[in-house]
């Protein structure tokens, strides 16, 4: 009789996946003090990386919804990672050994699944609400001649339309106002005043926003400002 487990790639792959899952669980449930702190520290580092990196990327991809949820994942993970491995996992392990109530034993049997599901629900809520404490606004300058551009931009966002102009502008040929990637207004004469109706603003991670681009005579962007209303 032929041993199909040695010849069937699907069977071998299934075995690899099962072993990897068992290894993951063994690390997840490692409960020595050293492992608790190592896992907590690694998750805090990952959370900070996703939180800050996502905020930087939103300065370039302002309408990327996926980035907002990546930021929320990192933001929540900073607290949830240590909470899981310093409190939840030790409590689950202890209750599995000592709990006598059948209902409690059933709950702790699925403790890791409940914990992870709760974490994902919180991430979804935070990513949808996008609280201001989670988000930062970054202005970015780029372009080959960006270092030679000196500009101070002043915006009036209380009224309708919102307006912006440059107090000082050296090395700038014209200024463009965009929302959602669409050009709304432009100006090629000092003080390079541009405006846009409030209703035309696109939704950013922390509220309605627009973009001011300073360009040279070839249409290349010298500097870019993102403003949130």
Coordinates of C-alpha atoms in Angstrom, one line a residue, residues 58-65 68 137 157 160 162 177-184 195-213 224-229:
X58 CA -1.6 59.8 4.9
X59 CA 0.2 63.0 4.1
X60 CA 0.7 61.6 0.6
X61 CA -2.4 59.4 0.2
X62 CA -5.0 61.5 1.9
X63 CA -8.0 59.5 0.8
X64 CA -6.7 56.0 1.6
X65 CA -9.2 54.4 3.9
X68 CA -6.8 54.8 8.6
X137 CA -1.3 66.3 10.1
X157 CA -11.1 78.5 7.0
X160 CA -17.3 79.9 2.9
X162 CA -12.1 79.0 2.4
X177 CA -5.6 74.4 -4.6
X178 CA -6.8 70.7 -4.8
X179 CA -9.4 68.6 -3.1
X180 CA -9.6 64.9 -3.6
X181 CA -7.0 65.1 -6.3
X182 CA -9.1 67.6 -8.3
X183 CA -7.8 71.1 -9.1
X184 CA -10.3 73.7 -7.7
X195 CA -10.2 79.6 -2.7
X196 CA -12.6 76.7 -2.7
X197 CA -16.3 76.3 -1.6
X198 CA -16.5 74.4 1.7
X199 CA -18.7 71.8 0.2
X200 CA -16.1 70.8 -2.3
X201 CA -13.5 69.7 0.3
X202 CA -12.6 66.1 0.5
X203 CA -12.8 63.9 3.6
X204 CA -9.4 63.4 5.2
X205 CA -8.5 61.2 8.2
X206 CA -9.2 64.0 10.7
X207 CA -11.9 66.0 8.9
X208 CA -12.5 67.9 5.6
X209 CA -9.3 68.9 4.0
X210 CA -7.6 70.5 1.0
X211 CA -4.1 70.6 -0.5
X212 CA -2.1 73.6 -1.6
X213 CA 0.7 72.9 -4.1
X224 CA 2.9 70.7 -0.8
X225 CA 0.7 71.8 2.2
X226 CA -2.2 69.8 3.6
X227 CA -4.7 71.7 5.6
X228 CA -7.6 70.4 7.7
X229 CA -10.8 72.4 8.3

